[in-house]
Amino acid sequence: MDVLGHPEYGDERDDESLWEAIRPASEPSATRWFLPAVLLLLTVGTPWHATLGWSTAMWNGLPLWVWISLACGAGLSGVTAVAAVCAWRDPDLEPSDRAGTGSPTPAARASAGRTVR
Amino acid sequence: MSESPGPEVAFGPGALVVMAGYLVVMLLLGWLGRVSRKEESLRDFYLGGSSFGLAVLFLTLFATQYSGNTLLGFAGRSYQQGLTYVVAVTFMILVVSVLMVYAPRLFRLSRKFGYITPADFVFHRFGSHPLRALSVLLLCWGLANYVLEQLVAMGHAVEAISGGRIGFMQGVLLLALVMLVYESLGGMRSVAWTDVVQGSLLLAGCGAVLWGILASGGGLPEAAASVAEHHPARLDAPGARDLRVWISNLVLLGLGVAIYPHAIQRLFAARELRSLRRSLALMAFMPLVTTLLAVLIGFVGLGLFPELSGVESDRITVYVLGSMAGGSAVAYWLVVLVLAGVVAAIMSTADSALLSMGSMLTKDLYLPYVERGASRAKLLRVGKVLSWAIMALLILMAWISLETESSLWLLIKLKLEFMVQLVPVLVLGVHWRGFSASAALAGMVGGTVSTLVLWIGAAAGWWTDRSPAGISAGVWGLALNLALCVALSLWQRRPAAAASDSRLSGSRG
């Protein structure tokens, strides 16, 4: 049912259409590197190693464990940014994601447009 | 005004003129948003017609994500907790990493099915009225706390800028009125355009303070020496319990902030995927500028003003800026710029959260449950009236908060402990088809109730700690929530699978 141009899914919601539409051509969580890299950086960036004593030395006004945590944070930023720009591909919504094609197809242009006002 | 424990900045009329000019620009942008509207529709009002390119999208995401709380509350927390609060930098980056897990699918669905609010997805995906209503209530609860927190920060900021000439409540009322006017005029389009100004101010302000902190005096080494003398424990790495608090913060804030409804609605408002991807890539680096700055302000402030109380430490940013402003005319105007950035950050977050609340109450509760046949014009009117009513209530609560000694941090906790209960529905919901509506509802109810019980029990004195073993109540609730979601979904699939097996064996026989 369509109320005022907005979908009210109610009893007529179509589960099949949702699951058919849900998956982009590629996404960060489907790559082999994104989630392991995030977990690795979070693990190394958590200062459990400071309890061993070697990372409590001061360097440039901050303890070494703080610098390690910040470096892992910077790494996490980098991994996330690469994932956003390189691992998220959706030619249906972004015609330039269709590798090797010049202009978008009419179907891609149509699906990239908004369906509901 | 009581005597300040730190140096307040003695701002002259020039600084107040700059602030007045800033507010006039905000109103002008609100009017521009109004005249630029394409149509009278919820999508145009609440998502700006999904027309934002890279610059507007990035700056509106940035200005919305980084609030007054980042520069005031986080700095205060860093002051109170010491360097272990550097975890804030990691959890703010993790927010964008978590978005990478579910945003690609949610954005795709929003384009195909025209979602306006996150609850549109919840109802489309699960088809459950109670689940949609509970989701909206939890999100609005969180957002109301969020706006309240911004109002309190607004009052403190205006009081500081005016050197006490404008009182806390006068400041709250003035900025809230300006915000409501430009938001009611142009909705998301006005809010996003004001975010462009506000985000630019915030970025410039952060850059100025970072430069000031690192370049002035002895920089970090001198601050560290002072902290080592007065509060050596705040240089220490986290011990066993603090490590659990660290991990709990990563989970609670990394997941909770990633599902802020006003941030999700900015995903829906992107003009095209390319702008969205690039905006999120830039957002991944912003904690290294803003959140790290807040942590450093708290650290430097601890060295400069080692004896502040809990509530006083919420103003540590103002005190550090005050100490910087004394140097020269350039430093003075840099501090004016920074405080304008703080006010901008507060307003940009509050207006976005308010708009998001108005959209959910109108689209997800009023339209389906109060007046199904309401016209577009009526819905827009209802949304605006609700925004004004909510703001009036929250201003009253901000006034009440003046009478209490609650620190800003407590408000954040209350907000995220409940909002994080929506993580399974949004993150697991886009990835696992077998995740059922009843399991999602049971999980959300179980997680919310267990969080409430832990809070109420601690408040009533039944137990001493609302964060057992250093893990926050919301994370315990989320663990129960997830367990219920997975266990019930798997259990519900068994009879269907068994029936299918028996049909198959029957047909073979």
PDB file of C-alpha atoms in Angstrom, chain B residues 13 41 45 54 87 96 188 205-206 221 230 236 303 331 361 366 380 390 398 458 461 485-487:
ATOM      1  CA  PRO B  13      31.634  43.637  22.425  1.00  0.00           C
ATOM      2  CA  SER B  41       6.759  16.410   1.017  1.00  0.00           C
ATOM      3  CA  PHE B  45      11.572  18.409   4.320  1.00  0.00           C
ATOM      4  CA  LEU B  54      30.117  15.561  -1.295  1.00  0.00           C
ATOM      5  CA  VAL B  87      39.798   5.239  23.889  1.00  0.00           C
ATOM      6  CA  VAL B  96      32.518   4.681  10.775  1.00  0.00           C
ATOM      7  CA  MET B 188      16.865  19.177   6.538  1.00  0.00           C
ATOM      8  CA  GLY B 205      38.341  26.083  15.563  1.00  0.00           C
ATOM      9  CA  CYS B 206      39.754  22.625  16.219  1.00  0.00           C
ATOM     10  CA  PRO B 221      55.848  17.526  27.712  1.00  0.00           C
ATOM     11  CA  HIS B 230      49.756  16.404  40.737  1.00  0.00           C
ATOM     12  CA  ASP B 236      48.865   5.276  33.944  1.00  0.00           C
ATOM     13  CA  GLY B 303      48.320  20.134  33.986  1.00  0.00           C
ATOM     14  CA  ALA B 331      45.162  34.370  20.299  1.00  0.00           C
ATOM     15  CA  LEU B 361       7.193  10.729  15.565  1.00  0.00           C
ATOM     16  CA  TYR B 366       1.434   9.707  13.932  1.00  0.00           C
ATOM     17  CA  LEU B 380       4.583  18.610   7.911  1.00  0.00           C
ATOM     18  CA  ILE B 390       9.710  18.677  22.394  1.00  0.00           C
ATOM     19  CA  ALA B 398      17.688  21.913  31.019  1.00  0.00           C
ATOM     20  CA  ALA B 458      22.161   0.666  41.442  1.00  0.00           C
ATOM     21  CA  GLY B 461      21.050   0.704  46.431  1.00  0.00           C
ATOM     22  CA  CYS B 485      17.767 -12.702  18.859  1.00  0.00           C
ATOM     23  CA  VAL B 486      19.997 -15.551  17.697  1.00  0.00           C
ATOM     24  CA  ALA B 487      18.610 -18.297  19.944  1.00  0.00           C
TER      25      ALA B 487
END
